[in-house]
Coordinates of C-alpha atoms and ligand atoms in Angstrom, one line a residue:
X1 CA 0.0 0.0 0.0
X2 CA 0.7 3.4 -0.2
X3 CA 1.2 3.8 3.6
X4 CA 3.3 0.8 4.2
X5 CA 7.3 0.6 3.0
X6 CA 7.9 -0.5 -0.3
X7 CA 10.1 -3.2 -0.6
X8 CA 11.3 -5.2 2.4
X9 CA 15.0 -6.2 1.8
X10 CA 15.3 -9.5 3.7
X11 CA 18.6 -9.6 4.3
X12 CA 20.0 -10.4 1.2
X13 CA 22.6 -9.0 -0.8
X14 CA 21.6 -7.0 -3.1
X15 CA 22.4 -7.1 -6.8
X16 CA 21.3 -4.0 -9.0
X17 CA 20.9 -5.2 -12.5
X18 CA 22.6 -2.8 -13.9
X19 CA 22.9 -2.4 -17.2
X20 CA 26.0 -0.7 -19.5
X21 CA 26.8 3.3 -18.7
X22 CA 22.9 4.6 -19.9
X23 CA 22.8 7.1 -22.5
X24 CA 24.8 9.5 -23.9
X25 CA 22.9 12.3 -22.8
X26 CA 22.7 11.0 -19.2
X27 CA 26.0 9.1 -18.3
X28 CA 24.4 7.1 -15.7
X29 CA 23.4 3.2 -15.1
X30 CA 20.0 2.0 -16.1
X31 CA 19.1 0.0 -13.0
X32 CA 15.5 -2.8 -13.9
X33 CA 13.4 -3.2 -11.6
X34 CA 13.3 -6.9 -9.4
X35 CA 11.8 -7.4 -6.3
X36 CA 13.7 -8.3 -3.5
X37 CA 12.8 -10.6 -0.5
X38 CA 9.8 -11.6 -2.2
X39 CA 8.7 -13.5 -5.9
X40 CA 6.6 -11.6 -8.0
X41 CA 3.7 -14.1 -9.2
X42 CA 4.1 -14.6 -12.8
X43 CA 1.4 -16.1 -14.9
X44 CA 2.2 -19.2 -18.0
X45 CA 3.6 -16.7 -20.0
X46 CA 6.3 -15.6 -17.8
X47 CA 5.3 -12.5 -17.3
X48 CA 3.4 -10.8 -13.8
X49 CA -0.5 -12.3 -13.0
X50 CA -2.9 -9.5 -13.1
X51 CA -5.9 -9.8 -10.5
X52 CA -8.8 -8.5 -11.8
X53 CA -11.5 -10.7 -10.0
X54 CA -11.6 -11.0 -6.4
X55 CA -11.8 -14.5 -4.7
X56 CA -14.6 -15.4 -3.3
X57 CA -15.1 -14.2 0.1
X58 CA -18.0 -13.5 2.7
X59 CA -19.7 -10.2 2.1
X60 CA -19.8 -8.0 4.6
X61 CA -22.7 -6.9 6.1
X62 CA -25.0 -4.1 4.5
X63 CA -24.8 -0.8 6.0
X64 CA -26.3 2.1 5.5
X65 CA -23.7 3.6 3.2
X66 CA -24.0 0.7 1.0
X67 CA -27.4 2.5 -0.3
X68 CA -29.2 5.1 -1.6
X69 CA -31.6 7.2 0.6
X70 CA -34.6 5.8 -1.1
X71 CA -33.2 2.0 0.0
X72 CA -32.5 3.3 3.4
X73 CA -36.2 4.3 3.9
X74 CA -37.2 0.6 2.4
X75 CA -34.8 -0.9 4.7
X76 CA -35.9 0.9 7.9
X77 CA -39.5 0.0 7.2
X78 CA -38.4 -3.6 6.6
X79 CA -37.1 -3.3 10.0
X80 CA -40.7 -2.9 11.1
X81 CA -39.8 0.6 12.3
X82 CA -41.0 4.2 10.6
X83 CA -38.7 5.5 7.4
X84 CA -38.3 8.6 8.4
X85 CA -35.7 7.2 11.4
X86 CA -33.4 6.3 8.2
X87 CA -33.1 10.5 7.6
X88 CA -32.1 10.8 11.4
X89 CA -29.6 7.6 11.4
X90 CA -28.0 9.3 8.0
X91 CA -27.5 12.4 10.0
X92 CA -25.9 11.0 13.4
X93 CA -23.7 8.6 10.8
X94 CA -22.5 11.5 7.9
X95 CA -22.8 14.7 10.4
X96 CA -22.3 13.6 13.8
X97 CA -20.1 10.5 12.8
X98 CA -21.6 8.6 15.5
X99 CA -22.7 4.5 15.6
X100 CA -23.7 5.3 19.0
X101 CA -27.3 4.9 20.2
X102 CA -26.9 6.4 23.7
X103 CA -26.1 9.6 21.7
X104 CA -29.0 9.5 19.8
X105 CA -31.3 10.8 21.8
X106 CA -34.3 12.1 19.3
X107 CA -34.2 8.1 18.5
X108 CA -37.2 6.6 20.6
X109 CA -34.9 4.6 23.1
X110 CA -36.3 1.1 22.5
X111 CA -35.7 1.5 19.0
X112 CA -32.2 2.6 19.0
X113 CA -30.1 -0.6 19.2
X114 CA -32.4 -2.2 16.7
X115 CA -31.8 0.2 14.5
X116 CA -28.1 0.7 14.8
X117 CA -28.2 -2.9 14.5
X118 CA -29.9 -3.5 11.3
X119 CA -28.5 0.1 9.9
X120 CA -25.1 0.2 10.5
X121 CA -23.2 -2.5 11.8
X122 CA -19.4 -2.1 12.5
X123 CA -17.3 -2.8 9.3
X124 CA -13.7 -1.1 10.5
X125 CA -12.2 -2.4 13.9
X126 CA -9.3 -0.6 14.8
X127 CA -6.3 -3.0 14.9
X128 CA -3.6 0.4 15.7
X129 CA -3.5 4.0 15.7
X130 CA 0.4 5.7 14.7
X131 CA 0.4 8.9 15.3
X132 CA 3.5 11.4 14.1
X133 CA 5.5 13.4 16.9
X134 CA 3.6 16.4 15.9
X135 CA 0.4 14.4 15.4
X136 CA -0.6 16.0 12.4
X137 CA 0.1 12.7 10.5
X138 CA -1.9 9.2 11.5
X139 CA -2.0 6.4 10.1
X140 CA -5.3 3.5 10.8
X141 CA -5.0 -0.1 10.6
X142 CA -8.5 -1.3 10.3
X143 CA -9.6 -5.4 10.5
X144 CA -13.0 -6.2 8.6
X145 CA -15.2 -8.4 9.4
X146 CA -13.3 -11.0 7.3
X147 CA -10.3 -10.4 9.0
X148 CA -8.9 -8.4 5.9
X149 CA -6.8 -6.0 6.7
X150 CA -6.7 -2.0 5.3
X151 CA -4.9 1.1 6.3
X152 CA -6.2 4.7 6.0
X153 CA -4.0 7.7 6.7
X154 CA -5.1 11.2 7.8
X155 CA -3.1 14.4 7.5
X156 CA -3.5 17.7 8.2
X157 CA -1.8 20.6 5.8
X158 CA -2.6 24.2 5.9
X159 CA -6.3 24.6 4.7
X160 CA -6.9 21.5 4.2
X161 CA -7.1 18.1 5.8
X162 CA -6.5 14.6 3.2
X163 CA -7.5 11.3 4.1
X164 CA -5.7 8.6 2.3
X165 CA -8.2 5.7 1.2
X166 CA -8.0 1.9 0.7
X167 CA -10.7 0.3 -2.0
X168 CA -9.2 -2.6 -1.8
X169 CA -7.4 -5.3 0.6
X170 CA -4.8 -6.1 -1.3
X171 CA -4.7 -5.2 -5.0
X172 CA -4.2 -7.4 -7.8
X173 CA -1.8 -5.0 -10.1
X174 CA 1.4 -6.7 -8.8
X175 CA 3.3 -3.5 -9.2
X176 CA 7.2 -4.4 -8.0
X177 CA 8.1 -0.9 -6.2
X178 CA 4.3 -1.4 -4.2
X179 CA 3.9 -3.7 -0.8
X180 CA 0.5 -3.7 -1.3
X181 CA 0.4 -5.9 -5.1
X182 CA 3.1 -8.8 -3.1
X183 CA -0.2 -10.7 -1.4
X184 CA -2.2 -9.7 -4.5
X185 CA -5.9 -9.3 -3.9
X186 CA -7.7 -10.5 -0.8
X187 CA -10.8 -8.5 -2.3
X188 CA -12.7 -5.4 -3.0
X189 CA -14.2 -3.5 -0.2
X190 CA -18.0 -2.6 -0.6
X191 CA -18.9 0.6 -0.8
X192 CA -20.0 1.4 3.0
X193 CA -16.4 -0.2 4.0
X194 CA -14.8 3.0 2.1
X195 CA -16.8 4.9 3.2
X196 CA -16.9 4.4 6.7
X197 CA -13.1 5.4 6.5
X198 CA -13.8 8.6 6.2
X199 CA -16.1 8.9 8.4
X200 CA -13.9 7.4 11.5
X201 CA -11.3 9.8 10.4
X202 CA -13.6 12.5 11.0
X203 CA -14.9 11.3 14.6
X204 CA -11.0 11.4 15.5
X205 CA -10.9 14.8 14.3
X206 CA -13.9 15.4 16.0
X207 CA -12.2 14.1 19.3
X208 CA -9.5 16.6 19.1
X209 CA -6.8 13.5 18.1
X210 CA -5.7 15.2 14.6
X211 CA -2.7 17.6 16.1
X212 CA -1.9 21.3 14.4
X213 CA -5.1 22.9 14.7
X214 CA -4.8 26.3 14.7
X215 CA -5.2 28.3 18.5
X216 CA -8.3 29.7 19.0
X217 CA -10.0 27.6 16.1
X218 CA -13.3 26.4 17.2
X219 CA -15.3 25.9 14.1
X220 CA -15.9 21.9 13.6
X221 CA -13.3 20.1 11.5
X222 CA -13.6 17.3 8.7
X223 CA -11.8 15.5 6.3
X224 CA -12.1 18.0 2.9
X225 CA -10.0 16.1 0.8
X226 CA -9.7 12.7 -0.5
X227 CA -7.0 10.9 -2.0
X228 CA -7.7 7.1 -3.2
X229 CA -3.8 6.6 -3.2
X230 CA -4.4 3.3 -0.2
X231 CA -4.4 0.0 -0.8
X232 CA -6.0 -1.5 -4.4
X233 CA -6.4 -0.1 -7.6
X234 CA -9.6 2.0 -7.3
X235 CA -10.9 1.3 -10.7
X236 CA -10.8 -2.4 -10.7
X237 CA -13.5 -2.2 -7.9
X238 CA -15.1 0.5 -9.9
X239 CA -18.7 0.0 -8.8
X240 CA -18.3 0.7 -5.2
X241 CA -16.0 2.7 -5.6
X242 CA -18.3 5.4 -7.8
X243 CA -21.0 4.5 -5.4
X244 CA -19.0 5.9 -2.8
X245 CA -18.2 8.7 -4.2
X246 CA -21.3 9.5 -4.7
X247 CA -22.0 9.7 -1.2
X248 CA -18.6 11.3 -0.1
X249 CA -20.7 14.0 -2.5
X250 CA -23.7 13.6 -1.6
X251 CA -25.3 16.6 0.7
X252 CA -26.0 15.9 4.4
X253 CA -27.7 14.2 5.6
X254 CA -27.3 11.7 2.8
X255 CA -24.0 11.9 2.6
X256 CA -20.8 13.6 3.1
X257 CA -21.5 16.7 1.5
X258 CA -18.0 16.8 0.4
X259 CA -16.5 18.5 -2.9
X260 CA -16.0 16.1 -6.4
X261 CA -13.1 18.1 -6.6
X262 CA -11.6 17.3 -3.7
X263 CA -11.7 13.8 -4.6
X264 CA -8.6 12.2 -6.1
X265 CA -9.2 9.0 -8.0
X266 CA -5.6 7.0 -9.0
X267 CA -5.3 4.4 -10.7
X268 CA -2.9 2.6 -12.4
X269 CA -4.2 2.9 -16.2
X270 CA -7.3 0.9 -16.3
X271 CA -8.2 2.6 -20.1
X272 CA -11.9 1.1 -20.5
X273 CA -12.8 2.1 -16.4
X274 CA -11.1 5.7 -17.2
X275 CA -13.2 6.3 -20.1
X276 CA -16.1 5.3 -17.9
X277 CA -15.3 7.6 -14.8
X278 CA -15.2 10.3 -18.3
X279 CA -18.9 9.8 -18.7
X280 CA -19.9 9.9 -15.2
X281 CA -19.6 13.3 -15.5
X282 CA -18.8 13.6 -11.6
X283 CA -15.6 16.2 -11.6
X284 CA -13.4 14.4 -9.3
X285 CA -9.5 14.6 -9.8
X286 CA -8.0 12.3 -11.8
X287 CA -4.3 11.2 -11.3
X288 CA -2.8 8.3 -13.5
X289 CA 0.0 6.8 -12.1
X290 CA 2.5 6.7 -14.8
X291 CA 6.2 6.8 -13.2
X292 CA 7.6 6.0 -16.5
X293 CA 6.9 7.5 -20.0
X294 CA 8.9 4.3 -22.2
X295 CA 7.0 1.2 -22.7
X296 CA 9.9 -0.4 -21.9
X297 CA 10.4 0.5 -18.6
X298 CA 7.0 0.4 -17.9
X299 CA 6.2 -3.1 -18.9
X300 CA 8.3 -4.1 -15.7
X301 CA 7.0 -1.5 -13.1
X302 CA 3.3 -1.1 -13.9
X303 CA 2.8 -5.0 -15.5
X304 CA -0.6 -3.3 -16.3
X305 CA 1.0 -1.6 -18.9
X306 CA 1.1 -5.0 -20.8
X307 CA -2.6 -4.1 -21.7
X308 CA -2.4 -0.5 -21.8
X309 CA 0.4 1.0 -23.3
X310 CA 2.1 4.5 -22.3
X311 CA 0.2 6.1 -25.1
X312 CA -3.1 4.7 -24.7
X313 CA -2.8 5.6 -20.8
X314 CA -2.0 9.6 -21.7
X315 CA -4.7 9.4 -24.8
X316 CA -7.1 8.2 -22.0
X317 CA -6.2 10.8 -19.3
X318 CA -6.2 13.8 -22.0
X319 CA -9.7 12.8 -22.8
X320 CA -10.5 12.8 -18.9
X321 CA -9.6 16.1 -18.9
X322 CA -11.5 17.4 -22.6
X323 CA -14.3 15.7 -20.7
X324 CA -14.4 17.5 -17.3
X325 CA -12.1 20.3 -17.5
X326 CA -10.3 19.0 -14.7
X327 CA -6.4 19.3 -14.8
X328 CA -5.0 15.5 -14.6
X329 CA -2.3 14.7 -12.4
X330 CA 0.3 12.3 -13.3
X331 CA 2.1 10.6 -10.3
X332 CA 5.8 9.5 -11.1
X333 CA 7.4 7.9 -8.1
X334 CA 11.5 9.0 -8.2
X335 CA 13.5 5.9 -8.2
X336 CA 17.6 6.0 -8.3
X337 CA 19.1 4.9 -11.6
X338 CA 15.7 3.4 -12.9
X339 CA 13.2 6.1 -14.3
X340 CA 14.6 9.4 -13.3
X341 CA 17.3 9.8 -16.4
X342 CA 16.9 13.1 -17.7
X343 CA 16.1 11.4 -21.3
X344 CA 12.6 10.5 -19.2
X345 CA 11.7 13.5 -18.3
X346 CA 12.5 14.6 -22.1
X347 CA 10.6 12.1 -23.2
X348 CA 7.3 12.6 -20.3
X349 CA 7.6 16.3 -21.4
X350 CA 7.0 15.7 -24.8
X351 CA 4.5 12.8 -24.5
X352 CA 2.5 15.1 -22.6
X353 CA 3.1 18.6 -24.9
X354 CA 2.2 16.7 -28.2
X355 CA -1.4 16.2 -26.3
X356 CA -1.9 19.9 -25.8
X357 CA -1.0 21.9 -23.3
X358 CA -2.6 23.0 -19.6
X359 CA -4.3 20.1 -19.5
X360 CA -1.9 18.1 -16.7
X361 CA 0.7 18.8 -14.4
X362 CA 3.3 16.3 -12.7
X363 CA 3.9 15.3 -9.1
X364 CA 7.3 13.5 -9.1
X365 CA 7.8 12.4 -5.6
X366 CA 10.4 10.3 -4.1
X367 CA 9.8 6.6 -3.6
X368 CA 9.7 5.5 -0.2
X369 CA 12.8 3.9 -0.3
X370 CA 14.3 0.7 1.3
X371 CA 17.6 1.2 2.8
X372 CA 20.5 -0.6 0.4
X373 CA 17.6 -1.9 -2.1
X374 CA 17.8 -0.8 -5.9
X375 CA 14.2 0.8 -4.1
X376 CA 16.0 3.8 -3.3
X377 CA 14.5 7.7 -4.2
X378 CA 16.4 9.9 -6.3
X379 CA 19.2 11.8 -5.1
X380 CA 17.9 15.6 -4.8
X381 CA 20.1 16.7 -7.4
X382 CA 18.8 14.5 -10.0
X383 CA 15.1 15.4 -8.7
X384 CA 15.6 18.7 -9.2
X385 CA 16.7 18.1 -12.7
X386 CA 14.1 16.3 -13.7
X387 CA 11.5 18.5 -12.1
X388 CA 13.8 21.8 -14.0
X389 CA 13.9 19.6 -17.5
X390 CA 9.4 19.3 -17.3
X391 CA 8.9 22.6 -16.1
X392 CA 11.6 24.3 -19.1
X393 CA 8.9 22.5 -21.5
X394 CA 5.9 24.6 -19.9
X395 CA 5.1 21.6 -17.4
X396 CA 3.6 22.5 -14.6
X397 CA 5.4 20.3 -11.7
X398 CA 5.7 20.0 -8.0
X399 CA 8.0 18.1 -6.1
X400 CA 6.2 16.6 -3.7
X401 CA 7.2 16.1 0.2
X402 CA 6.3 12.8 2.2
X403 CA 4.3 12.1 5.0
X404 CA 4.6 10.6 8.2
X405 CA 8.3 8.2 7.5
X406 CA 8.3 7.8 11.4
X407 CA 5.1 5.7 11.4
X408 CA 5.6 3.9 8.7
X409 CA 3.0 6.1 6.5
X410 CA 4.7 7.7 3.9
X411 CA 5.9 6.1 0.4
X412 CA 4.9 9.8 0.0
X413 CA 2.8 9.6 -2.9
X414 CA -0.2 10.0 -0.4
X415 CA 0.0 13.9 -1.1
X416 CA 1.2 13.4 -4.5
X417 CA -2.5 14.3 -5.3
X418 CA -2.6 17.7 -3.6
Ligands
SAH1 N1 -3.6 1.6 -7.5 C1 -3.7 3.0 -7.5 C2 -3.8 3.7 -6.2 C3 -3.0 3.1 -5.0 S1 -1.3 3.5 -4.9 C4 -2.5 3.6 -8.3 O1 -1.6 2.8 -8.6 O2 -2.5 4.7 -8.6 C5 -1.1 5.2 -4.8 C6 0.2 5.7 -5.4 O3 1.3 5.2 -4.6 C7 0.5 5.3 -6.8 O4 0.9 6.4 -7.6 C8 1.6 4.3 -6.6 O5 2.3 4.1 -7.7 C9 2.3 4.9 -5.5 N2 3.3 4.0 -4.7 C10 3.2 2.7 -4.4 N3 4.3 2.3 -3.8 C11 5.1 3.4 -3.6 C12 6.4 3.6 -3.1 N4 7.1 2.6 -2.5 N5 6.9 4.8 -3.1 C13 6.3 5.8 -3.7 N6 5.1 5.7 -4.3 C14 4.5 4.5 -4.3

């Protein structure tokens, strides 16, 4: 996942597969990507197995942000018990981001554990809680009721406050660089599962746990920005995921009432899924994960790219953006000696100017490294280069920070979205 280290080196020594002195233009080695302490699963034909169906698993149960406000009414009625208690069991859930019946007090008291019951029954446990020094970093490690685990991580910047979502435990995409693809895909997580994230992250907040809060500031505080940079590829569990969504968007007391914008959605380069988040028509941020713009390089650190090619990714993101006007980001992950040449970002800089221009910017961002792995980040200089080579083509690019290294939270592309 996003929040957990990369590559785990297991004690082995390491040996960079290094190959000859790289270009002329950029006298250094061209390290490939292998994964270390661990066997990529590779399919008949040699090359990495792509998840895209989940194993069968136990569902878990329905919850009130599994439907829309119409089914909540059914539901509650089912429940032998008057709809208009679904409205007031939306609003302690979404506004007052309670599951707590003693505190809901305009709830006839006899009715109140019956409904919490039937409406919304736990689907996160809280396995631990890592908070950063300063505190305005944590990081949630969440059982379900399957035992699955998922990890969400909450940080506060100025103005805003990003949560950092899973949609999946596990994810099937078997990227190299990610810890998250090395179990592959336990399975998707329904919609009230993501949801309910958020909405724990905003009853810490609510407690006073999310550190940095300005003196003197007494207006409530929520989550206002989403990034779905956790575990699993987002659009291979593209159903729930849009359904949640929805309700991250939806006014209160049906939902969140939180901004489309706001919303990142990152994905590896599912073409067919991106076309279909196009014609949703919902304006949430798209980023596409490229972190290499050669096909070559790419077939080994995104094996999705085996399907969708480089090109076919970008075309797909360009008409993302002529559909919603919204800027794409592209998320390239710096890694030493392996995609951060400066022929790359030659090369990204052109892919992307021959596709117009102010229609994307980049977030390069070092890769959460793994001490004396070929995982390592970029040294600065070179970042800087590469971020000065995008930006002389009319780029627009931000180097972006990590988060939370203490606690194990960062492989820093959590903000890569912001
Ligand atoms: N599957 C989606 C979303 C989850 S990963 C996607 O790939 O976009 C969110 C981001 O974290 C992706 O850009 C991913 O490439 C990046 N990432 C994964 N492991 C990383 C690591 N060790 N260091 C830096 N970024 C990493």
């Amino acid at each position: 996942m996003a929040v957990e280290r990369g590559i785990r080196n297991n004690g082995a020594p390491t040996t960079p597969r290094a190959t000859g002195a790289g270009t002329a233009t950029d006298a250094r080695p061209q390290v490939r990507p292998a994964t270390e302490g661990w066997q990529q699963k590779l399919g008949p034909d040699g090359r990495p197995v792509l998840q895209f169906a989940e194993p069968k698993r136990g569902k878990p149960p329905v919850h009130l942000a599994d439907l829309t406000p119409e089914q909540r009414t059914a539901r509650v009625i089912e429940l032998g018990l008057p709809g208009f208690r679904a409205k007031q069991l939306s609003t302690h859930y979404f506004t007052h981001c309670t599951t707590d019946p003693a505190r809901m007090t305009d709830l006839p008291a006899a009715q109140r554990d019956e409904l919490v019951a039937g409406m919304l029954p736990p689907l996160l446990t809280e396995v631990r809680r890592l908070r950063t020094d300063n505190g305005d970093t944590i990081k949630f490690l969440w059982k379900l009721h399957d035992g699955a685990l998922v990890e969400s991580v909450l940080m506060r910047y100025p103005g805003r406050i990003t949560l950092c979502v899973s949609s999946q435990a596990g994810c099937g995409m078997n990227c190299p660089f990610c810890a998250t693809g090395q179990a592959g895909l336990t399975r998707n997580m329904s919609t009230a599962e993501i949801v309910d994230q958020v909405v724990q992250a905003n009853a810490a907040i609510a407690a006073g746990e999310l550190g940095g809060k300005k003196r003197g500031e007494t207006t409530p505080e929520r989550v206002s920005n989403i990034v779905f940079m956790g575990m699993g590829e987002p659009l291979a569990n593209y159903n729930r995921v849009m359904d949640a969504v929805r309700t991250m968007v939806a006014p209160q007391p049906h939902g969140l009432g939180m901004s489309a914008r706001h919303i990142t959605v990152s994905t590896v380069g599912l073409v067919p899924a991106i076309e279909k988040l196009a014609a949703e028509r919902i304006p949430v941020t798209f980023a596409l994960s490229l972190h290499a713009p050669d096909d070559e390089l790419r077939d080994e650190l995104i094996p999705v790219n085996s399907r969708w090619k480089v090109d076919e990714a970008l075309d797909a993101a360009r008409a993302y953006f002529d559909a919603t006007g919204r800027r794409v980001s592209i998320e390239y992950a710096l890694i030493k000696d392996m995609n951060d040449h400066a022929w790359r970002a030659d090369l990204l800089a052109k892919k992307l100017t021959e596709r117009g221009r102010g229609w994307v910017h980049v977030n390069p961002i070092p890769l959460n490294p793994t001490p004396g792995s070929i995982w390592t980040s970029s040294e600065p200089a070179v970042m800087r280069e590469f971020v000065r080579r995008l930006e002389a083509a009319g780029i627009p690019t931000t180097l972006r920070d990590t988060r939370g290294k203490e606690i194990d939270g960062a492989c820093g592309q959590l903000a890569a979205a912001e």
